[in-house]
Tab-separated table of N, CA, C and O in Angstrom:
chain	number	residue	atom	x	y	z
A	1	MET	N	-151.443	-8.238	19.859
A	1	MET	CA	-150.281	-9.269	19.875
A	1	MET	C	-149.089	-8.853	19.011
A	1	MET	O	-148.118	-9.202	19.474
A	2	LYS	N	-149.451	-8.488	17.783
A	2	LYS	CA	-148.324	-8.220	17.017
A	2	LYS	C	-147.615	-7.270	17.316
A	2	LYS	O	-146.339	-7.048	17.300
A	3	LYS	N	-148.422	-6.115	18.060
A	3	LYS	CA	-147.634	-4.991	18.648
A	3	LYS	C	-146.542	-5.160	19.788
A	3	LYS	O	-145.522	-4.856	19.700
A	4	ALA	N	-146.989	-6.235	20.673
A	4	ALA	CA	-146.237	-6.697	21.684
A	4	ALA	C	-145.120	-7.232	21.182
A	4	ALA	O	-143.979	-7.107	21.708
A	5	ILE	N	-145.093	-8.101	20.089
A	5	ILE	CA	-143.984	-8.896	19.689
A	5	ILE	C	-142.993	-7.909	19.036
A	5	ILE	O	-141.726	-8.019	19.085
A	6	ILE	N	-143.551	-7.139	18.303
A	6	ILE	CA	-142.770	-5.984	17.514
A	6	ILE	C	-141.899	-5.029	18.586
A	6	ILE	O	-140.754	-4.871	18.484
A	7	ILE	N	-142.695	-4.659	19.597
A	7	ILE	CA	-141.938	-3.900	20.570
A	7	ILE	C	-141.126	-4.628	21.542
A	7	ILE	O	-139.786	-4.166	21.738
A	8	LEU	N	-141.278	-5.924	21.660
A	8	LEU	CA	-140.158	-6.787	22.564
A	8	LEU	C	-139.213	-7.055	21.703
A	8	LEU	O	-137.810	-7.053	22.129
A	9	THR	N	-139.278	-7.284	20.293
A	9	THR	CA	-137.981	-7.444	19.359
A	9	THR	C	-137.356	-6.240	19.433
A	9	THR	O	-135.927	-6.400	19.165
A	10	THR	N	-138.014	-5.075	19.195
A	10	THR	CA	-137.279	-3.843	19.173
A	10	THR	C	-136.289	-3.600	20.370
A	10	THR	O	-135.185	-3.260	20.198
A	11	LEU	N	-136.989	-3.912	21.446
A	11	LEU	CA	-136.251	-3.554	22.812
A	11	LEU	C	-135.116	-4.525	23.015
A	11	LEU	O	-134.080	-4.093	23.470
A	12	ALA	N	-135.262	-5.816	22.589
A	12	ALA	CA	-134.152	-6.995	22.572
A	12	ALA	C	-133.115	-6.479	21.637
A	12	ALA	O	-131.897	-6.445	21.966
A	13	LEU	N	-133.550	-6.078	20.571
A	13	LEU	CA	-132.571	-5.578	19.622
A	13	LEU	C	-131.540	-4.145	19.908
A	13	LEU	O	-130.454	-4.291	19.888
A	14	ILE	N	-132.474	-3.328	20.592
A	14	ILE	CA	-131.735	-2.123	21.182
A	14	ILE	C	-130.869	-2.589	22.344
A	14	ILE	O	-129.814	-2.039	22.390
A	15	THR	N	-131.171	-3.393	23.257
A	15	THR	CA	-130.193	-3.818	24.334
A	15	THR	C	-129.157	-4.666	23.838
A	15	THR	O	-128.059	-4.323	24.097
A	16	LEU	N	-129.444	-5.439	23.037
A	16	LEU	CA	-128.138	-6.208	22.255
A	16	LEU	C	-127.125	-5.225	21.652
A	16	LEU	O	-125.832	-5.479	21.776
A	17	ALA	N	-127.724	-4.363	20.881
A	17	ALA	CA	-126.787	-3.427	20.198
A	17	ALA	C	-125.846	-2.491	21.236
A	17	ALA	O	-124.865	-2.183	21.270
A	18	GLY	N	-126.785	-2.107	22.291
A	18	GLY	CA	-126.125	-1.293	23.519
A	18	GLY	C	-124.847	-2.199	24.080
A	18	GLY	O	-124.009	-1.578	24.330
A	19	LEU	N	-125.239	-3.362	24.418
A	19	LEU	CA	-124.270	-4.249	24.914
A	19	LEU	C	-123.092	-4.452	24.138
A	19	LEU	O	-121.821	-4.376	24.495
A	20	TYR	N	-123.277	-4.648	22.813
A	20	TYR	CA	-122.221	-4.753	21.838
A	20	TYR	C	-121.481	-3.460	21.834
A	20	TYR	O	-120.088	-3.543	21.848
A	21	MET	N	-122.069	-2.358	21.588
A	21	MET	CA	-121.204	-1.051	21.834
A	21	MET	C	-120.563	-0.944	23.052
A	21	MET	O	-119.430	-0.305	23.094
A	22	LYS	N	-121.075	-1.197	24.131
A	22	LYS	CA	-120.259	-1.089	25.414
A	22	LYS	C	-119.227	-1.990	25.478
A	22	LYS	O	-118.127	-1.637	25.842
A	23	GLU	N	-119.218	-3.204	25.124
A	23	GLU	CA	-118.173	-4.264	24.984
A	23	GLU	C	-117.000	-3.537	24.164
A	23	GLU	O	-115.898	-3.555	24.495
A	24	GLN	N	-117.402	-2.804	22.825
A	24	GLN	CA	-116.402	-2.477	21.872
A	24	GLN	C	-115.605	-1.151	22.647
A	24	GLN	O	-114.565	-0.892	22.381
A	25	HIS	N	-116.543	-0.296	23.298
A	25	HIS	CA	-115.891	0.769	24.100
A	25	HIS	C	-114.888	0.206	25.150
A	25	HIS	O	-113.857	0.864	25.209
A	26	ASP	N	-115.385	-0.672	25.746
A	26	ASP	CA	-114.345	-1.191	26.795
A	26	ASP	C	-113.143	-1.944	26.239
A	26	ASP	O	-111.865	-1.554	26.830
A	27	ARG	N	-113.126	-2.419	24.988
A	27	ARG	CA	-111.804	-3.024	24.555
A	27	ARG	C	-110.998	-1.750	23.999
A	27	ARG	O	-109.794	-1.803	24.107
A	28	LYS	N	-111.719	-0.658	23.586
A	28	LYS	CA	-110.984	0.524	23.038
A	28	LYS	C	-110.356	1.083	24.273
A	28	LYS	O	-109.126	1.368	23.986
A	29	ILE	N	-110.909	1.331	25.395
A	29	ILE	CA	-110.205	1.829	26.661
A	29	ILE	C	-109.329	1.130	27.052
A	29	ILE	O	-108.190	1.639	27.329
A	30	GLU	N	-109.438	-0.261	27.133
A	30	GLU	CA	-108.212	-1.463	27.500
A	30	GLU	C	-107.117	-1.052	26.491
A	30	GLU	O	-105.984	-1.245	27.069
A	31	ALA	N	-107.258	-1.086	25.241
A	31	ALA	CA	-106.125	-1.035	24.162
A	31	ALA	C	-105.461	0.182	24.611
A	31	ALA	O	-104.131	0.358	24.618
A	32	GLN	N	-106.226	1.493	24.844
A	32	GLN	CA	-105.496	2.855	25.183
A	32	GLN	C	-104.534	2.666	26.450
A	32	GLN	O	-103.522	3.424	26.420
A	33	GLU	N	-105.237	2.050	27.437
A	33	GLU	CA	-104.381	1.685	28.722
A	33	GLU	C	-103.274	1.029	28.384
A	33	GLU	O	-102.172	1.455	28.969
A	34	ALA	N	-103.344	-0.057	27.687
A	34	ALA	CA	-102.288	-0.726	27.298
A	34	ALA	C	-101.026	0.000	26.629
A	34	ALA	O	-99.798	-0.196	26.944
A	35	LYS	N	-101.658	0.831	25.559
A	35	LYS	CA	-100.640	1.700	24.979
A	35	LYS	C	-99.900	2.678	26.054
A	35	LYS	O	-98.902	3.045	25.810
A	36	LYS	N	-100.613	3.160	26.979
A	36	LYS	CA	-99.998	4.334	28.000
A	36	LYS	C	-98.985	3.431	28.823
A	36	LYS	O	-98.006	4.082	28.963
A	37	GLU	N	-99.411	2.109	29.192
A	37	GLU	CA	-98.498	1.578	30.070
A	37	GLU	C	-97.176	1.069	29.158
A	37	GLU	O	-96.046	1.151	29.841
A	38	GLU	N	-97.237	0.853	27.803
A	38	GLU	CA	-96.252	0.737	27.054
A	38	GLU	C	-95.459	1.780	26.868
A	38	GLU	O	-94.167	1.783	27.063
A	39	LEU	N	-95.865	3.072	26.834
A	39	LEU	CA	-95.252	4.251	26.621
A	39	LEU	C	-94.576	4.664	27.902
A	39	LEU	O	-93.262	5.139	28.070
A	40	TYR	N	-95.328	4.302	29.066
A	40	TYR	CA	-94.626	4.620	30.310
A	40	TYR	C	-93.350	3.716	30.611
A	40	TYR	O	-92.322	4.287	31.121
A	41	THR	N	-93.466	2.528	30.196
A	41	THR	CA	-92.199	1.813	30.314
A	41	THR	C	-91.003	2.325	29.409
A	41	THR	O	-89.913	2.210	29.847
A	42	LEU	N	-91.363	2.630	28.281
A	42	LEU	CA	-90.445	3.231	27.403
A	42	LEU	C	-89.914	4.575	28.020
A	42	LEU	O	-88.838	4.783	28.026
A	43	ALA	N	-90.601	5.173	28.582
A	43	ALA	CA	-90.429	6.712	29.059
A	43	ALA	C	-89.444	6.304	30.260
A	43	ALA	O	-88.476	7.071	30.438
A	44	LYS	N	-89.590	5.294	31.128
A	44	LYS	CA	-88.838	4.900	32.364
A	44	LYS	C	-87.400	4.498	31.786
A	44	LYS	O	-86.377	4.778	32.300
A	45	LYS	N	-87.343	3.773	30.612
A	45	LYS	CA	-86.078	3.271	30.187
A	45	LYS	C	-85.381	4.457	29.822
A	45	LYS	O	-84.132	4.545	29.928
A	46	ARG	N	-86.153	5.319	29.164
A	46	ARG	CA	-85.139	6.389	28.353
A	46	ARG	C	-84.884	7.364	29.380
A	46	ARG	O	-83.537	7.939	29.361
A	47	MET	N	-85.728	7.587	30.710
A	47	MET	CA	-85.186	8.544	31.639
A	47	MET	C	-83.971	7.896	32.340
A	47	MET	O	-83.239	8.534	32.670
A	48	THR	N	-84.052	6.527	32.593
A	48	THR	CA	-82.777	5.934	33.122
A	48	THR	C	-81.592	6.090	32.590
A	48	THR	O	-80.621	6.419	33.000
A	49	ASP	N	-81.662	5.760	31.193
A	49	ASP	CA	-80.482	5.997	30.455
A	49	ASP	C	-80.062	7.447	30.306
A	49	ASP	O	-78.964	7.813	30.601
A	50	PHE	N	-81.023	8.507	30.305
A	50	PHE	CA	-80.600	9.781	30.549
A	50	PHE	C	-79.698	10.027	31.805
A	50	PHE	O	-78.783	10.942	31.828
A	51	ILE	N	-80.488	9.625	33.021
A	51	ILE	CA	-79.915	10.166	34.279
A	51	ILE	C	-78.547	9.291	34.255
A	51	ILE	O	-77.535	10.037	35.014
A	52	GLU	N	-78.466	8.009	33.924
A	52	GLU	CA	-77.244	7.125	34.314
A	52	GLU	C	-76.080	8.018	33.259
A	52	GLU	O	-74.826	7.818	33.607
A	53	THR	N	-76.468	8.451	32.093
A	53	THR	CA	-75.414	8.936	31.253
A	53	THR	C	-74.830	10.245	31.748
A	53	THR	O	-73.792	10.849	31.618
A	54	ASN	N	-75.706	11.262	32.207
A	54	ASN	CA	-75.708	12.664	32.763
A	54	ASN	C	-75.243	12.871	34.002
A	54	ASN	O	-74.718	14.005	34.391
A	55	TYR	N	-75.661	12.004	35.009
A	55	TYR	CA	-75.391	12.234	36.314
A	55	TYR	C	-74.425	11.124	37.049
A	55	TYR	O	-74.628	10.024	36.770
A	56	LYS	N	-73.971	11.796	38.119
A	56	LYS	CA	-72.730	10.721	38.618
A	56	LYS	C	-73.553	10.283	39.987
A	56	LYS	O	-74.439	10.887	40.629
A	57	ASP	N	-72.923	9.205	40.590
A	57	ASP	CA	-73.475	8.589	41.710
A	57	ASP	C	-74.651	8.186	41.902
A	57	ASP	O	-75.396	8.226	42.994
A	58	ILE	N	-75.288	7.620	40.811
A	58	ILE	CA	-76.766	7.166	40.711
A	58	ILE	C	-76.455	5.497	40.870
A	58	ILE	O	-76.011	4.814	39.989
A	59	GLU	N	-77.068	5.178	42.067
A	59	GLU	CA	-77.026	3.582	42.416
A	59	GLU	C	-78.497	2.949	42.104
A	59	GLU	O	-78.621	1.804	41.543
A	60	GLN	N	-79.541	3.942	42.292
A	60	GLN	CA	-80.743	3.283	42.069
A	60	GLN	C	-81.817	4.486	41.769
A	60	GLN	O	-81.751	5.401	42.268
A	61	ILE	N	-82.733	3.964	40.719
A	61	ILE	CA	-83.728	4.929	40.449
A	61	ILE	C	-84.959	4.347	40.698
A	61	ILE	O	-85.350	3.188	40.161
A	62	ASP	N	-85.714	5.006	41.528
A	62	ASP	CA	-87.205	4.601	41.687
A	62	ASP	C	-88.262	5.359	41.007
A	62	ASP	O	-88.162	6.740	41.105
A	63	TYR	N	-89.186	4.675	40.434
A	63	TYR	CA	-90.281	5.486	39.830
A	63	TYR	C	-91.720	5.428	40.527
A	63	TYR	O	-91.986	4.363	40.930
A	64	THR	N	-92.299	6.499	40.407
A	64	THR	CA	-93.846	6.449	41.001
A	64	THR	C	-94.582	5.869	39.937
A	64	THR	O	-94.495	6.000	38.791
A	65	ASN	N	-95.687	5.562	40.164
A	65	ASN	CA	-96.836	5.122	39.216
A	65	ASN	C	-97.733	6.235	38.809
A	65	ASN	O	-98.608	5.923	37.969
A	66	ASP	N	-97.600	7.455	39.404
A	66	ASP	CA	-98.303	8.417	38.927
A	66	ASP	C	-97.804	9.265	37.577
A	66	ASP	O	-96.543	9.936	37.717
A	67	TYR	N	-98.278	9.014	36.568
A	67	TYR	CA	-97.656	9.471	35.393
A	67	TYR	C	-98.997	9.905	34.623
A	67	TYR	O	-100.125	9.866	34.581
A	68	GLU	N	-98.463	10.830	33.741
A	68	GLU	CA	-99.643	11.657	32.860
A	68	GLU	C	-99.170	11.677	31.415
A	68	GLU	O	-97.922	12.167	31.350
A	69	VAL	N	-99.875	11.321	30.416
A	69	VAL	CA	-99.606	11.572	28.908
A	69	VAL	C	-100.467	12.825	28.703
A	69	VAL	O	-101.667	13.127	28.930
A	70	ASN	N	-99.751	13.853	28.052
A	70	ASN	CA	-100.217	15.085	27.612
A	70	ASN	C	-100.739	15.001	26.244
A	70	ASN	O	-100.401	13.780	25.589
A	71	PRO	N	-101.432	15.880	26.031
A	71	PRO	CA	-102.257	15.857	24.625
A	71	PRO	C	-101.193	15.793	23.343
A	71	PRO	O	-101.667	15.250	22.567
A	72	MET	N	-100.096	16.304	23.603
A	72	MET	CA	-99.209	16.157	22.439
A	72	MET	C	-98.345	14.846	22.354
A	72	MET	O	-97.482	14.589	21.384
A	73	GLY	N	-98.531	13.882	23.292
A	73	GLY	CA	-98.071	12.639	23.317
A	73	GLY	C	-96.754	12.426	23.917
A	73	GLY	O	-96.295	11.336	24.176
A	74	GLY	N	-96.361	13.320	24.891
A	74	GLY	CA	-95.251	13.173	25.856
A	74	GLY	C	-96.026	12.677	27.006
A	74	GLY	O	-97.078	12.655	27.152
A	75	ILE	N	-95.011	12.121	27.768
A	75	ILE	CA	-95.319	11.532	28.986
A	75	ILE	C	-94.552	11.812	30.063
A	75	ILE	O	-93.363	11.969	30.173
A	76	GLU	N	-95.250	12.330	31.404
A	76	GLU	CA	-94.468	12.854	32.438
A	76	GLU	C	-94.186	11.738	33.505
A	76	GLU	O	-94.811	10.761	33.737
A	77	VAL	N	-92.622	11.596	33.876
A	77	VAL	CA	-92.111	10.638	34.609
A	77	VAL	C	-91.797	11.081	35.779
A	77	VAL	O	-91.000	12.211	35.811
A	78	ASN	N	-92.188	10.521	36.806
A	78	ASN	CA	-91.611	10.936	38.390
A	78	ASN	C	-90.984	9.939	39.234
A	78	ASN	O	-91.442	8.807	38.716
A	79	GLY	N	-90.127	10.308	40.066
A	79	GLY	CA	-89.537	9.281	40.882
A	79	GLY	C	-88.449	10.044	41.820
A	79	GLY	O	-88.585	11.050	42.123
A	80	TYR	N	-87.473	9.156	42.083
A	80	TYR	CA	-86.485	9.565	43.267
A	80	TYR	C	-85.160	8.808	42.981
A	80	TYR	O	-85.351	7.644	42.514
A	81	LEU	N	-83.968	9.188	43.462
A	81	LEU	CA	-82.976	8.644	43.486
A	81	LEU	C	-82.354	8.014	44.763
A	81	LEU	O	-82.651	8.369	45.766
A	82	ASN	N	-81.592	6.799	44.508
A	82	ASN	CA	-80.917	6.070	45.749
A	82	ASN	C	-81.748	5.670	46.806
A	82	ASN	O	-81.287	5.753	47.922
A	83	GLY	N	-83.036	5.518	46.518
A	83	GLY	CA	-83.849	5.206	47.910
A	83	GLY	C	-84.267	6.377	48.662
A	83	GLY	O	-84.728	6.146	49.676
A	84	ASN	N	-83.672	7.677	48.175
A	84	ASN	CA	-84.164	8.855	48.950
A	84	ASN	C	-85.177	9.482	48.281
A	84	ASN	O	-84.875	10.329	47.203
A	85	LYS	N	-86.242	9.788	48.950
A	85	LYS	CA	-87.614	10.339	48.554
A	85	LYS	C	-87.357	11.856	48.268
A	85	LYS	O	-88.121	12.475	47.620
A	86	LYS	N	-86.257	12.488	48.862
A	86	LYS	CA	-85.990	13.668	48.968
A	86	LYS	C	-85.389	14.201	47.516
A	86	LYS	O	-85.274	15.299	47.161
A	87	LYS	N	-84.612	13.302	47.031
A	87	LYS	CA	-83.946	13.592	45.792
A	87	LYS	C	-84.766	13.107	44.476
A	87	LYS	O	-84.695	11.957	43.850
A	88	GLU	N	-85.449	14.019	44.348
A	88	GLU	CA	-86.586	13.807	43.428
A	88	GLU	C	-86.060	13.994	41.758
A	88	GLU	O	-85.240	14.562	41.662
A	89	ILE	N	-86.819	13.154	41.028
A	89	ILE	CA	-86.495	13.412	39.612
A	89	ILE	C	-87.982	13.610	38.835
A	89	ILE	O	-89.025	13.166	39.284
A	90	TRP	N	-87.777	14.231	37.760
A	90	TRP	CA	-89.031	14.607	37.149
A	90	TRP	C	-88.669	14.875	35.437
A	90	TRP	O	-87.459	15.516	35.410
A	91	GLY	N	-89.440	14.330	34.512
A	91	GLY	CA	-89.115	14.744	33.323
A	91	GLY	C	-90.067	14.132	32.187
A	91	GLY	O	-91.194	13.536	32.776
A	92	ILE	N	-90.177	14.836	31.099
A	92	ILE	CA	-91.179	14.500	30.202
A	92	ILE	C	-90.303	13.890	28.870
A	92	ILE	O	-89.502	14.532	28.454
A	93	TYR	N	-90.888	12.813	28.589
A	93	TYR	CA	-90.181	12.015	27.535
A	93	TYR	C	-91.221	12.129	26.235
A	93	TYR	O	-92.537	12.101	26.392
A	94	ASP	N	-90.575	12.752	25.257
A	94	ASP	CA	-91.195	12.880	23.877
A	94	ASP	C	-90.927	11.783	22.897
A	94	ASP	O	-89.799	11.437	22.582
A	95	LYS	N	-92.073	10.888	22.872
A	95	LYS	CA	-91.878	9.952	22.009
A	95	LYS	C	-91.287	10.028	20.573
A	95	LYS	O	-90.675	9.266	19.851
A	96	GLY	N	-92.035	11.211	19.995
A	96	GLY	CA	-91.555	11.324	18.463
A	96	GLY	C	-90.228	11.690	18.503
A	96	GLY	O	-89.677	11.484	17.310
A	97	ASN	N	-89.430	12.378	19.345
A	97	ASN	CA	-88.067	12.556	19.249
A	97	ASN	C	-87.332	11.747	19.947
A	97	ASN	O	-86.044	11.616	20.017
A	98	ASP	N	-87.824	10.757	20.714
A	98	ASP	CA	-87.188	9.721	21.603
A	98	ASP	C	-86.155	10.279	22.498
A	98	ASP	O	-85.004	9.945	22.650
A	99	LYS	N	-86.619	11.409	23.039
A	99	LYS	CA	-85.653	12.313	24.196
A	99	LYS	C	-86.465	12.640	25.256
A	99	LYS	O	-87.978	12.774	25.216
A	100	ILE	N	-85.790	12.969	26.346
A	100	ILE	CA	-86.329	13.529	27.565
A	100	ILE	C	-86.265	15.087	27.248
A	100	ILE	O	-85.111	15.678	26.885
A	101	ILE	N	-87.443	15.923	27.093
A	101	ILE	CA	-87.334	17.167	26.648
A	101	ILE	C	-87.250	18.197	27.621
A	101	ILE	O	-86.905	19.243	27.554
A	102	SER	N	-87.776	17.854	28.886
A	102	SER	CA	-87.810	18.926	30.035
A	102	SER	C	-87.536	17.793	31.203
A	102	SER	O	-88.075	16.625	31.386
A	103	PHE	N	-86.716	18.372	32.241
A	103	PHE	CA	-86.418	17.561	33.455
A	103	PHE	C	-85.934	18.365	34.470
A	103	PHE	O	-85.522	19.557	34.444
A	104	THR	N	-85.891	17.796	35.681
A	104	THR	CA	-85.439	18.239	36.864
A	104	THR	C	-84.838	16.924	37.598
A	104	THR	O	-85.580	16.031	37.806
A	105	VAL	N	-83.428	16.971	38.032
A	105	VAL	CA	-82.893	15.759	38.693
A	105	VAL	C	-82.151	16.320	39.719
A	105	VAL	O	-81.079	17.351	39.426
A	106	ASP	N	-82.410	15.851	40.921
A	106	ASP	CA	-81.580	16.316	42.301
A	106	ASP	C	-80.367	15.594	42.255
A	106	ASP	O	-80.308	14.670	43.116
A	107	ALA	N	-79.308	15.859	41.362
A	107	ALA	CA	-78.170	14.932	41.503
A	107	ALA	C	-77.217	15.912	40.890
A	107	ALA	O	-77.369	16.978	40.121
A	108	THR	N	-75.620	15.468	41.131
A	108	THR	CA	-74.719	15.955	40.561
A	108	THR	C	-74.386	15.816	39.075
A	108	THR	O	-74.301	14.676	39.045
A	109	GLU	N	-74.084	16.734	38.311
A	109	GLU	CA	-73.949	16.315	36.824
A	109	GLU	C	-72.511	15.724	36.694
A	109	GLU	O	-71.708	16.137	37.533
A	110	LYS	N	-72.180	14.933	35.813
A	110	LYS	CA	-70.987	14.564	35.484
A	110	LYS	C	-70.040	15.457	34.885
A	110	LYS	O	-70.646	16.472	34.180
A	111	PRO	N	-68.938	15.914	34.913
A	111	PRO	CA	-68.237	16.724	34.440
A	111	PRO	C	-68.183	17.189	32.990
A	111	PRO	O	-68.370	18.279	32.435
A	112	GLU	N	-68.217	15.952	32.261
A	112	GLU	CA	-68.177	16.186	30.830
A	112	GLU	C	-69.818	16.476	30.324
A	112	GLU	O	-70.034	16.796	29.159
A	113	CYS	N	-70.618	16.527	31.166
A	113	CYS	CA	-72.040	16.592	30.860
A	113	CYS	C	-72.551	18.023	31.564
A	113	CYS	O	-73.682	18.308	31.343
A	114	GLU	N	-71.567	18.749	31.866
A	114	GLU	CA	-72.121	20.299	32.473
A	114	GLU	C	-72.689	21.163	31.620
A	114	GLU	O	-73.431	21.786	31.689
A	115	ASP	N	-71.746	21.377	30.420
A	115	ASP	CA	-71.971	22.458	29.491
A	115	ASP	C	-73.066	22.009	28.673
A	115	ASP	O	-73.888	22.866	28.188
A	116	LYS	N	-73.125	20.779	28.242
A	116	LYS	CA	-74.229	20.346	27.311
A	116	LYS	C	-74.564	18.828	27.735
A	116	LYS	O	-73.600	18.183	28.070
A	117	LEU	N	-75.800	18.422	27.243
A	117	LEU	CA	-76.113	17.157	27.803
A	117	LEU	C	-75.405	16.243	26.840
A	117	LEU	O	-75.344	16.390	25.752
A	118	CYS	N	-74.993	14.895	27.669
A	118	CYS	CA	-74.388	13.819	26.876
A	118	CYS	C	-75.445	13.086	26.229
A	118	CYS	O	-76.619	13.049	26.777
A	119	GLU	N	-74.964	12.388	25.036
A	119	GLU	CA	-75.878	11.530	24.108
A	119	GLU	C	-76.215	10.428	24.939
A	119	GLU	O	-75.403	9.724	25.608
A	120	TYR	N	-77.469	9.902	24.875
A	120	TYR	CA	-77.827	8.710	25.960
A	120	TYR	C	-78.451	7.818	24.852
A	120	TYR	O	-79.109	8.094	23.896
């Protein structure tokens, strides 16, 4: 009888510990996803500033929801311009430097920004 009580108590404790650990893990994953979303929002804002400062005839910028955070902390941003899905944009936002470090924009550069990037 005592063995059964000890075994059941042990199993109950293991189950409760497992549930607690799962809950903590889920909270951690949720927090990481929230950080990624926050970083993606910041990356879109900086990409918008970058494009509007360096390129002309930009009326609308649409972003896709497929983004990727690289191991170095940068985030890849994809989208298109002026409602035309053929006018693609792509860039990597580096949070550490608060800059777009690599990019492709299918638009015409402003004359003052052709030789070097304008500050945004």
